[in-house]
Amino acid sequence: MSLPAPDPRPPLPTGFADKLAAIVGPKGVITDPADMLPYTEERRGNYQGATPVVLRPAATEEVAQIVSLCAHENVAIVPQGGNTGLTGASVTNGEILLNLGRLNKIRALDPQNFTMTVEAGCILAEAQRIAAEQDRLFPLSLGAEGSCQIGGNLSTNAGGTAVLRYGNIRELTLGLEVVLADGRIWNGLRGLRKDNTGYDLKHLFIGAEGSLGIITAAVLKLFPLPHERHTAFVALANVEAALELLALARQASADAVTACEYMPRIGIDFALRHNDTTRDPLAQPHDHYLLLELSASRPDSGMAEALETTLSQAFDKGLIADAAIANSDSQRQHLWLLREALVHGQASEGVSIKNDVAVPLSKIPQFLRRADQAVSLACPGVRPVAFGHLGDGNIHYNLSQPLGADGAAFHDRWRELTSLVSEIAMDLGGTFSAEHGIGLLKREALHHFKAPVEIDMMQRLKQALDPQGIMNPGKLL
Ligand SMILES: Cc1cc2nc3c(=O)[nH]c(=O)nc-3n(C[C@H](O)[C@H](O)[C@H](O)COP(=O)(O)OP(=O)(O)OC[C@H]3O[C@@H](n4cnc5c(N)ncnc54)[C@H](O)[C@@H]3O)c2cc1C
């Protein structure tokens, strides 16, 4: 069930792999195809990767030497973090695969400056853990946090479940260290919140999917560690009510809503059916649910009252049908488990076609109505499972195959059905890719939806920073 990929690259010059291997030493090179599999396999099975060599440098200098050598011989490189990306952006097609996983140190943590300096290969959950040890929060949080890496998060401008309160990783980054496409190292590791000294170059590399250079380290913003979290699982009359509930919660909590995740009933059914440890927190089934979380850095902050006030106001207005509030951390985790199990449950329901769209919040109900209608007309029996970061306007409008349908035939309709959904999101002033990026999967959509002037500016930047086109070729642009 592979989707189309660009033509493979030419073979490496003779003896070139040995020169690269000498830079990283035996611990940093993989040539056995079986050992390469975790790096070459794309997690959704949409693409099959192939590479002559996987390199795992352990220092920025090693990355610089590799890139310099590749630039000299005009050899292309695909940088890779945890390989959890969902658009085929770190799939190799004959290029060198440069995995950053060994470049994983925390270089510094400055609690007073509320910053940490982290190498690109640091696993996200590890960065969160180290910050928490110093009573600080690194707020980026997403389902793949146990395996994705800071460099991958930066290169996809990752979002996740706390964007509503803290922003995506672009907003959490103060400085970067980058190996440029000619092998030079740019040290922009400044921990400053104010620095108006010309173009803010770090933003070029954030969200660039490795197409402009290789990020080797970053200075990230930290926040006070929350010592209180109040979480509710709320059943709603409709999606409009979800938006009203969010507005009430923001008002009542002095804007301390940390997460606002939407789930439809079909998603809860998937979670309950495929994960034995989940249970429905409410007595009756409902069509729409919101997982709402407020947090505060000090105990007795009034957040518990804010949540109760919100829910009682919402009941009075007829917005919500039922609600469960977590009274302990284990209850809270159980509510979040439903959200995670929904994603895994969908995989057990056969083939699913994924969309990662965003629209202005006020347009979400309209988007869902129009998208449901369009996909049902195009593919009778299709099961839309629209869930996600409602507080950011970001809906993962996934489509599970009709019951009993041929999975491969359904998968063949990926482009057609994602185009239908993307067109509706774009028509409502939205985007066809909210947080997963472009990679291989959405290149056509990028060229279709972006104005020629935007594509032209992007191509000029690419030409300026990577004139040989050796950085992750064929992705993004
Ligand atoms: C279960 C699950 C849940 C997810 N939830 C979310 C979510 O809520 N929000 C979200 O935004 N994403 C989500 N994702 C997508 C994915 O986890 C993110 O895109 C993540 O940021 C990718 O990090 P990675 O280290 O795995 O990068 P990879 O997949 O290895 O690479 C992604 C891109 O970054 C480039 N890259 C990697 N490292 C570097 C580097 N050091 N320098 C330059 N380029 C580099 C690669 O070439 C590629 O283009 C989810 C994925 C899964 C599997």
Coordinates of C-alpha atoms and ligand atoms in Angstrom, one line a residue:
M1 CA 0.0 0.0 0.0
S2 CA 2.9 2.4 -0.8
L3 CA 2.2 6.0 -1.9
P4 CA 4.3 7.5 -4.7
A5 CA 7.8 8.6 -3.8
P6 CA 10.5 10.5 -5.8
D7 CA 13.0 8.6 -8.0
P8 CA 15.8 7.0 -6.0
R9 CA 19.2 8.7 -5.7
P10 CA 22.4 7.5 -7.5
P11 CA 24.7 5.2 -5.6
L12 CA 27.4 6.6 -3.3
P13 CA 30.9 7.3 -4.8
T14 CA 33.3 4.4 -4.2
G15 CA 34.8 4.3 -0.7
F16 CA 32.5 7.2 0.5
A17 CA 30.6 5.2 3.1
D18 CA 34.0 4.3 4.7
K19 CA 35.0 7.9 5.0
L20 CA 31.7 8.7 6.7
A21 CA 32.1 5.8 9.0
A22 CA 35.5 7.0 10.1
I23 CA 34.0 10.2 11.3
V24 CA 31.4 8.6 13.7
G25 CA 33.4 5.4 14.7
P26 CA 31.9 1.9 14.9
K27 CA 29.2 2.9 17.4
G28 CA 27.8 5.4 15.0
V29 CA 27.4 3.5 11.8
I30 CA 24.8 0.9 10.7
T31 CA 25.1 -0.9 7.3
D32 CA 23.3 -4.2 8.0
P33 CA 19.8 -4.0 6.4
A34 CA 18.1 -5.8 9.3
D35 CA 19.6 -3.3 11.8
M36 CA 18.6 -0.4 9.6
L37 CA 14.9 -1.3 9.7
P38 CA 13.9 0.8 12.7
Y39 CA 15.3 3.8 10.8
T40 CA 14.1 3.0 7.3
E41 CA 10.6 1.8 8.1
E42 CA 7.9 4.4 7.9
R43 CA 5.5 4.0 10.8
R44 CA 2.3 4.1 8.8
G45 CA 3.6 1.8 6.1
N46 CA 2.9 4.4 3.4
Y47 CA 6.5 4.4 2.2
Q48 CA 9.4 2.0 2.1
G49 CA 12.7 3.6 2.9
A50 CA 16.2 2.6 1.6
T51 CA 19.6 3.9 2.5
P52 CA 23.2 2.8 1.9
V53 CA 24.2 3.8 5.4
V54 CA 22.7 5.0 8.7
L55 CA 25.0 7.4 10.6
R56 CA 24.5 8.2 14.2
P57 CA 26.9 11.0 15.2
A58 CA 27.4 11.8 18.9
A59 CA 28.7 15.4 18.6
T60 CA 27.9 18.6 16.6
E61 CA 31.4 18.5 15.1
E62 CA 30.8 15.0 13.7
V63 CA 27.6 16.2 12.1
A64 CA 29.5 19.2 10.6
Q65 CA 32.2 16.9 9.2
I66 CA 29.6 14.5 7.6
V67 CA 27.7 17.4 6.0
S68 CA 30.9 19.0 4.8
L69 CA 32.0 15.7 3.1
C70 CA 28.6 15.2 1.6
A71 CA 28.5 18.8 0.3
H72 CA 31.9 18.2 -1.3
E73 CA 30.8 15.1 -3.1
N74 CA 27.2 16.3 -3.7
V75 CA 25.7 13.5 -1.7
A76 CA 22.2 14.0 -0.2
I77 CA 21.3 13.6 3.5
V78 CA 18.0 12.8 5.3
P79 CA 18.2 13.9 8.9
Q80 CA 16.1 11.9 11.3
G81 CA 15.0 12.0 14.9
G82 CA 12.7 9.4 16.5
N83 CA 11.1 8.5 13.1
T84 CA 7.7 9.1 14.5
G85 CA 6.7 11.7 11.9
L86 CA 3.4 11.1 10.1
T87 CA 4.2 12.5 6.6
G88 CA 7.1 10.4 5.4
A89 CA 9.5 13.3 6.0
S90 CA 12.4 11.2 7.3
V91 CA 12.0 8.4 4.7
T92 CA 15.2 7.8 2.7
N93 CA 15.3 7.1 -1.0
G94 CA 18.9 6.2 -1.4
E95 CA 20.2 9.2 0.6
I96 CA 22.5 9.0 3.7
L97 CA 20.3 8.6 6.8
L98 CA 21.6 10.8 9.6
N99 CA 20.0 9.9 12.8
L100 CA 20.5 12.3 15.7
G101 CA 19.6 9.9 18.5
R102 CA 23.2 9.8 20.0
L103 CA 23.4 13.6 20.2
N104 CA 21.2 13.7 23.2
K105 CA 22.7 15.6 26.1
I106 CA 21.1 18.3 28.2
R107 CA 23.8 20.9 27.9
A108 CA 22.4 23.3 30.5
L109 CA 19.4 24.1 32.6
D110 CA 19.1 27.6 33.9
P111 CA 16.1 27.7 36.4
Q112 CA 16.3 31.4 36.9
N113 CA 16.3 32.1 33.2
F114 CA 13.6 29.5 32.7
T115 CA 15.5 27.9 29.9
M116 CA 17.2 24.6 29.1
T117 CA 19.8 23.9 26.3
V118 CA 19.1 20.5 24.8
E119 CA 20.8 18.5 22.0
A120 CA 18.6 17.6 19.1
G121 CA 18.5 13.8 19.8
C122 CA 17.2 14.2 23.3
I123 CA 13.8 12.3 23.6
L124 CA 11.0 14.8 24.4
A125 CA 9.9 12.9 27.5
E126 CA 13.5 13.0 28.8
A127 CA 13.6 16.8 28.4
Q128 CA 10.3 17.1 30.2
R129 CA 11.6 14.9 33.0
I130 CA 14.8 16.8 33.5
A131 CA 13.0 20.1 33.6
A132 CA 10.5 18.7 36.2
E133 CA 13.4 17.7 38.5
Q134 CA 14.2 21.4 38.7
D135 CA 10.5 22.3 39.4
R136 CA 10.2 23.5 35.8
L137 CA 7.8 22.6 33.0
F138 CA 8.8 22.0 29.4
P139 CA 5.2 22.0 28.1
L140 CA 5.4 20.4 24.7
S141 CA 3.4 17.2 25.0
L142 CA 2.2 14.7 22.4
G143 CA 1.4 11.0 22.0
A144 CA 4.8 10.1 20.6
E145 CA 6.7 11.9 23.4
G146 CA 8.4 8.7 24.6
S147 CA 10.3 8.3 21.3
C148 CA 10.2 11.6 19.3
Q149 CA 13.2 13.9 19.6
I150 CA 13.6 17.6 20.2
G151 CA 15.3 18.0 16.7
G152 CA 12.3 16.3 15.1
N153 CA 9.9 18.3 17.1
L154 CA 11.6 21.5 16.0
S155 CA 11.8 20.5 12.4
T156 CA 8.1 19.7 12.3
N157 CA 7.1 22.6 14.5
A158 CA 5.3 20.1 16.7
G159 CA 2.1 21.1 18.5
G160 CA 0.4 18.5 20.7
T161 CA -2.0 18.9 23.6
A162 CA -0.8 22.0 25.4
V163 CA -0.6 24.5 22.5
L164 CA -3.7 26.3 23.7
R165 CA -1.8 27.5 26.8
Y166 CA 1.9 27.5 25.8
G167 CA 2.1 27.5 22.0
N168 CA 3.8 25.1 19.6
I169 CA 7.5 24.5 19.8
R170 CA 8.2 27.5 17.6
E171 CA 6.9 29.7 20.4
L172 CA 8.9 27.6 23.0
T173 CA 12.3 28.2 21.3
L174 CA 14.8 31.0 22.0
G175 CA 17.8 29.8 20.2
L176 CA 19.2 27.1 17.9
E177 CA 22.5 25.5 16.9
V178 CA 22.4 24.3 13.2
V179 CA 24.8 22.6 10.9
L180 CA 24.3 24.4 7.5
A181 CA 24.2 22.6 4.2
D182 CA 27.9 23.5 3.5
G183 CA 29.0 22.0 6.8
R184 CA 29.5 25.3 8.8
I185 CA 28.1 25.4 12.3
W186 CA 25.8 28.3 13.2
N187 CA 25.8 28.8 17.0
G188 CA 22.6 30.7 17.7
L189 CA 22.1 29.3 21.2
R190 CA 20.9 32.5 22.8
G191 CA 18.6 32.3 25.8
L192 CA 17.1 35.8 25.2
R193 CA 13.5 36.8 25.2
K194 CA 14.3 40.0 23.5
D195 CA 16.9 40.3 20.7
N196 CA 15.9 42.5 17.8
T197 CA 19.1 42.3 15.7
G198 CA 17.8 41.6 12.3
Y199 CA 16.2 38.5 10.7
D200 CA 15.3 35.9 13.3
L201 CA 17.1 33.1 11.6
K202 CA 16.0 30.3 13.9
H203 CA 12.5 30.5 12.5
L204 CA 13.8 29.4 9.1
F205 CA 14.9 26.1 10.5
I206 CA 11.9 25.4 12.7
G207 CA 9.3 23.6 10.6
A208 CA 11.7 23.2 7.7
E209 CA 11.7 19.4 8.0
G210 CA 15.4 19.2 7.6
S211 CA 15.4 20.8 4.2
L212 CA 17.6 23.8 5.1
G213 CA 20.1 22.4 7.7
I214 CA 20.5 20.0 10.6
I215 CA 19.5 21.3 14.0
T216 CA 22.0 20.0 16.6
A217 CA 20.8 21.9 19.8
A218 CA 18.2 24.3 21.0
V219 CA 17.5 26.7 23.9
L220 CA 14.0 26.0 25.0
K221 CA 11.6 28.0 27.3
L222 CA 10.6 26.6 30.6
F223 CA 7.6 27.5 32.8
P224 CA 6.7 27.0 36.5
L225 CA 5.8 23.3 37.0
P226 CA 2.1 22.9 37.6
H227 CA 1.3 21.6 41.0
E228 CA -2.4 21.4 40.4
R229 CA -4.3 19.8 37.5
H230 CA -8.0 19.6 37.2
T231 CA -9.5 17.5 34.5
A232 CA -13.0 16.8 33.3
F233 CA -14.5 14.5 30.7
V234 CA -17.6 16.2 29.5
A235 CA -20.5 15.0 27.3
L236 CA -21.9 17.7 25.0
A237 CA -25.1 18.3 23.2
N238 CA -23.2 19.3 20.0
V239 CA -19.9 20.8 18.8
E240 CA -21.1 24.3 19.1
A241 CA -21.5 23.6 22.8
A242 CA -17.8 22.6 23.0
L243 CA -16.8 26.0 21.8
E244 CA -19.0 27.7 24.3
L245 CA -17.7 25.5 27.1
L246 CA -14.1 26.4 26.2
A247 CA -14.9 30.1 26.3
L248 CA -16.6 29.7 29.7
A249 CA -13.6 27.8 31.0
R250 CA -11.1 30.3 29.7
Q251 CA -13.0 33.1 31.4
A252 CA -13.6 31.3 34.7
S253 CA -10.0 30.1 35.1
A254 CA -8.3 33.4 34.1
D255 CA -7.1 31.7 30.9
A256 CA -5.6 28.6 32.6
V257 CA -7.0 26.0 30.2
T258 CA -4.1 23.7 29.4
A259 CA -5.8 21.2 27.2
C260 CA -9.1 21.0 25.3
E261 CA -9.4 17.7 23.3
Y262 CA -12.4 16.8 21.3
M263 CA -13.6 13.1 20.9
P264 CA -16.6 11.8 19.1
R265 CA -18.6 8.7 20.3
I266 CA -17.1 6.5 17.6
G267 CA -13.6 7.3 19.0
I268 CA -14.7 6.3 22.5
D269 CA -16.2 3.1 21.2
F270 CA -12.9 2.3 19.4
A271 CA -11.0 3.0 22.7
L272 CA -13.3 0.8 24.8
R273 CA -13.4 -2.0 22.2
H274 CA -9.6 -2.3 21.7
N275 CA -8.2 -1.4 25.1
D276 CA -9.3 -3.6 28.0
T277 CA -8.1 -1.1 30.6
T278 CA -10.4 1.7 29.5
R279 CA -13.9 2.2 30.7
D280 CA -16.6 4.8 30.0
P281 CA -16.5 7.4 32.7
L282 CA -20.2 8.3 32.1
A283 CA -23.3 6.2 32.6
Q284 CA -24.8 6.8 29.1
P285 CA -23.3 7.2 25.7
H286 CA -23.3 10.6 24.1
D287 CA -22.3 11.9 20.6
H288 CA -19.6 14.5 21.6
Y289 CA -17.0 14.7 24.3
L290 CA -14.4 17.2 25.5
L291 CA -11.4 16.5 27.7
L292 CA -10.8 19.7 29.5
E293 CA -7.8 20.4 31.8
L294 CA -6.9 23.4 33.8
S295 CA -3.6 23.7 35.6
A296 CA -1.9 26.1 38.0
S297 CA 1.6 26.3 39.4
R298 CA 0.5 26.6 43.0
P299 CA -1.9 24.6 45.1
D300 CA -5.1 26.3 46.2
S301 CA -5.1 28.4 43.1
G302 CA -8.9 28.2 42.8
M303 CA -8.7 26.0 39.7
A304 CA -11.0 23.4 41.2
E305 CA -13.6 26.0 41.8
A306 CA -13.1 27.5 38.3
L307 CA -13.7 24.0 36.8
E308 CA -16.8 23.5 38.9
T309 CA -18.1 27.0 38.1
T310 CA -17.6 26.4 34.4
L311 CA -19.4 23.1 34.4
S312 CA -22.3 24.3 36.5
Q313 CA -22.7 27.4 34.2
A314 CA -22.6 25.0 31.2
F315 CA -25.3 22.8 32.7
D316 CA -27.5 25.8 33.3
K317 CA -27.1 26.8 29.7
G318 CA -27.9 23.3 28.5
L319 CA -24.5 22.9 26.9
I320 CA -23.5 19.7 28.6
A321 CA -25.3 16.5 29.2
D322 CA -23.0 14.9 31.8
A323 CA -19.5 15.2 33.1
A324 CA -16.9 13.3 35.2
I325 CA -14.2 15.2 37.1
A326 CA -11.0 13.4 38.0
N327 CA -10.6 13.3 41.8
S328 CA -7.1 11.7 41.7
D329 CA -4.1 11.5 39.5
S330 CA -5.0 7.9 38.5
Q331 CA -8.5 9.1 37.5
R332 CA -6.9 11.8 35.5
Q333 CA -4.7 9.4 33.7
H334 CA -7.6 7.2 33.0
L335 CA -9.4 10.0 31.2
W336 CA -6.3 10.8 29.2
L337 CA -6.0 7.0 28.4
L338 CA -9.3 7.3 26.5
R339 CA -7.7 9.9 24.2
E340 CA -4.7 7.8 23.6
A341 CA -6.6 4.5 23.2
L342 CA -8.8 6.2 20.6
V343 CA -5.8 6.6 18.3
H344 CA -4.6 3.0 18.8
G345 CA -8.1 1.7 18.6
Q346 CA -8.5 3.2 15.2
A347 CA -5.6 1.2 13.9
S348 CA -7.4 -2.0 14.9
E349 CA -10.5 -1.0 12.9
G350 CA -8.8 -1.5 9.6
V351 CA -7.3 1.1 7.2
S352 CA -7.7 4.7 8.1
I353 CA -7.0 7.8 6.0
K354 CA -5.6 10.7 8.0
N355 CA -6.3 14.4 7.9
D356 CA -4.6 17.0 10.1
V357 CA -6.6 20.1 9.3
A358 CA -7.2 23.4 11.2
V359 CA -9.8 26.0 10.9
P360 CA -10.7 29.1 13.0
L361 CA -12.4 27.7 16.1
S362 CA -15.7 29.4 15.2
K363 CA -15.7 27.4 11.9
I364 CA -15.2 23.9 13.5
P365 CA -19.0 23.0 13.5
Q366 CA -19.4 24.1 9.9
F367 CA -16.2 22.2 8.9
L368 CA -17.4 19.0 10.6
R369 CA -20.9 19.1 9.0
R370 CA -19.5 19.8 5.5
A371 CA -16.8 17.2 5.7
D372 CA -19.1 14.5 7.1
Q373 CA -21.5 15.2 4.3
A374 CA -18.8 15.2 1.5
V375 CA -17.0 12.0 2.6
S376 CA -20.2 10.1 3.1
L377 CA -21.4 11.0 -0.3
A378 CA -18.0 10.1 -1.9
C379 CA -17.6 6.9 0.1
P380 CA -20.8 5.5 1.5
G381 CA -20.3 3.7 4.9
V382 CA -17.0 5.5 5.6
R383 CA -16.6 6.1 9.3
P384 CA -15.3 9.6 10.2
V385 CA -13.4 9.8 13.5
A386 CA -12.8 13.5 13.9
F387 CA -10.9 14.1 17.1
G388 CA -8.1 16.3 18.4
H389 CA -6.9 19.6 19.6
L390 CA -10.2 21.6 19.4
G391 CA -8.8 24.4 21.5
D392 CA -6.3 25.1 18.6
G393 CA -8.9 24.6 15.9
N394 CA -6.9 21.5 14.9
I395 CA -9.0 18.4 14.0
H396 CA -7.6 15.1 13.0
Y397 CA -10.4 14.3 10.7
N398 CA -9.5 10.6 10.2
L399 CA -11.6 8.2 8.1
S400 CA -11.9 4.6 9.0
Q401 CA -12.8 2.2 6.2
P402 CA -16.4 1.2 5.8
L403 CA -17.2 -2.0 7.7
G404 CA -16.4 -5.1 5.6
A405 CA -14.7 -3.0 2.8
D406 CA -11.5 -3.9 1.1
G407 CA -8.8 -2.1 3.0
A408 CA -6.4 -1.8 0.1
A409 CA -9.1 -0.4 -2.2
F410 CA -10.0 2.1 0.5
H411 CA -6.3 3.1 1.0
D412 CA -6.1 3.7 -2.8
R413 CA -8.6 6.6 -2.2
W414 CA -6.2 8.4 0.2
R415 CA -5.5 11.3 -2.1
E416 CA -9.1 11.7 -3.3
L417 CA -10.6 11.7 0.2
T418 CA -7.9 13.9 1.8
S419 CA -8.3 16.4 -1.0
L420 CA -12.1 16.6 -0.4
V421 CA -11.5 17.3 3.3
S422 CA -8.6 19.7 2.7
E423 CA -10.6 21.8 0.2
I424 CA -13.4 22.3 2.8
A425 CA -10.8 23.3 5.5
M426 CA -9.2 25.7 3.0
D427 CA -12.5 27.2 2.0
L428 CA -13.2 28.0 5.7
G429 CA -9.9 29.9 6.0
G430 CA -8.1 26.9 7.4
T431 CA -5.0 24.8 6.6
F432 CA -4.6 21.3 5.1
S433 CA -1.7 20.5 7.5
A434 CA -1.9 21.9 11.0
E435 CA 0.9 20.2 13.0
H436 CA 2.2 17.1 11.1
G437 CA 4.0 19.1 8.3
I438 CA 4.3 18.3 4.6
G439 CA 7.0 15.6 4.1
L440 CA 6.2 13.4 1.1
L441 CA 2.6 13.0 1.9
K442 CA 1.4 16.6 1.4
R443 CA 3.8 18.0 -1.2
E444 CA 1.2 18.0 -3.9
A445 CA -1.3 19.7 -1.6
L446 CA 1.3 22.3 -0.7
H447 CA 1.8 23.2 -4.4
H448 CA -2.0 23.1 -4.9
F449 CA -3.0 25.3 -2.0
K450 CA -0.1 27.7 -1.5
A451 CA -0.1 30.9 -3.5
P452 CA 2.7 30.9 -6.2
V453 CA 4.3 33.8 -4.5
E454 CA 4.6 31.8 -1.2
I455 CA 6.1 28.8 -3.1
D456 CA 8.5 31.1 -4.8
M457 CA 9.7 32.6 -1.5
M458 CA 10.2 29.1 -0.1
Q459 CA 12.1 28.0 -3.1
R460 CA 14.4 31.1 -2.9
L461 CA 15.1 30.4 0.7
K462 CA 15.9 26.7 -0.1
Q463 CA 18.2 27.8 -3.0
A464 CA 20.0 30.3 -0.7
L465 CA 20.6 28.0 2.2
D466 CA 21.0 24.7 0.3
P467 CA 22.1 25.5 -3.3
Q468 CA 23.1 22.0 -4.0
G469 CA 19.8 20.6 -2.8
I470 CA 21.4 18.0 -0.6
M471 CA 19.3 18.5 2.5
N472 CA 16.3 16.1 2.6
P473 CA 15.6 16.4 -1.1
G474 CA 12.1 15.7 -2.4
K475 CA 10.5 16.6 0.9
L476 CA 8.4 19.6 1.7
L477 CA 9.0 21.5 -1.6
Ligands
LIG1 C1 1.1 8.5 18.4 C2 1.6 9.8 17.8 C3 1.1 11.0 18.2 C4 1.5 12.2 17.6 N1 0.9 13.3 18.1 C5 1.4 14.5 17.6 C6 0.9 15.7 18.1 O1 0.0 15.7 18.9 N2 1.4 16.9 17.6 C7 2.3 16.9 16.6 O2 2.8 18.0 16.2 N3 2.8 15.7 16.1 C8 2.4 14.6 16.6 N4 2.9 13.4 16.1 C9 3.8 13.4 15.0 C10 5.3 13.3 15.4 O3 5.5 12.7 16.6 C11 6.0 14.7 15.4 O4 6.0 15.2 14.1 C12 7.4 14.7 16.0 O5 7.6 16.1 16.2 C13 8.4 14.2 15.1 O6 9.6 14.0 15.8 P1 10.7 12.9 15.5 O7 11.9 13.0 16.3 O8 10.1 11.5 15.5 O9 11.1 13.3 14.0 P2 11.2 12.4 12.7 O10 10.0 11.7 12.3 O11 12.4 11.6 12.8 O12 11.5 13.5 11.6 C14 10.5 14.5 11.3 C15 11.1 15.5 10.3 O13 12.1 16.3 11.0 C16 13.4 16.2 10.3 N5 14.4 16.1 11.4 C17 14.4 15.3 12.5 N6 15.5 15.6 13.3 C18 16.1 16.7 12.7 C19 17.2 17.5 13.0 N7 17.9 17.3 14.1 N8 17.5 18.5 12.2 C20 16.8 18.8 11.0 N9 15.8 18.0 10.7 C21 15.4 17.0 11.5 C22 13.3 14.9 9.5 O14 14.1 15.0 8.4 C23 11.8 15.0 9.1 O15 11.7 15.9 8.0 C24 2.5 12.2 16.6 C25 3.0 11.0 16.2 C26 2.6 9.8 16.7 C27 3.2 8.5 16.3

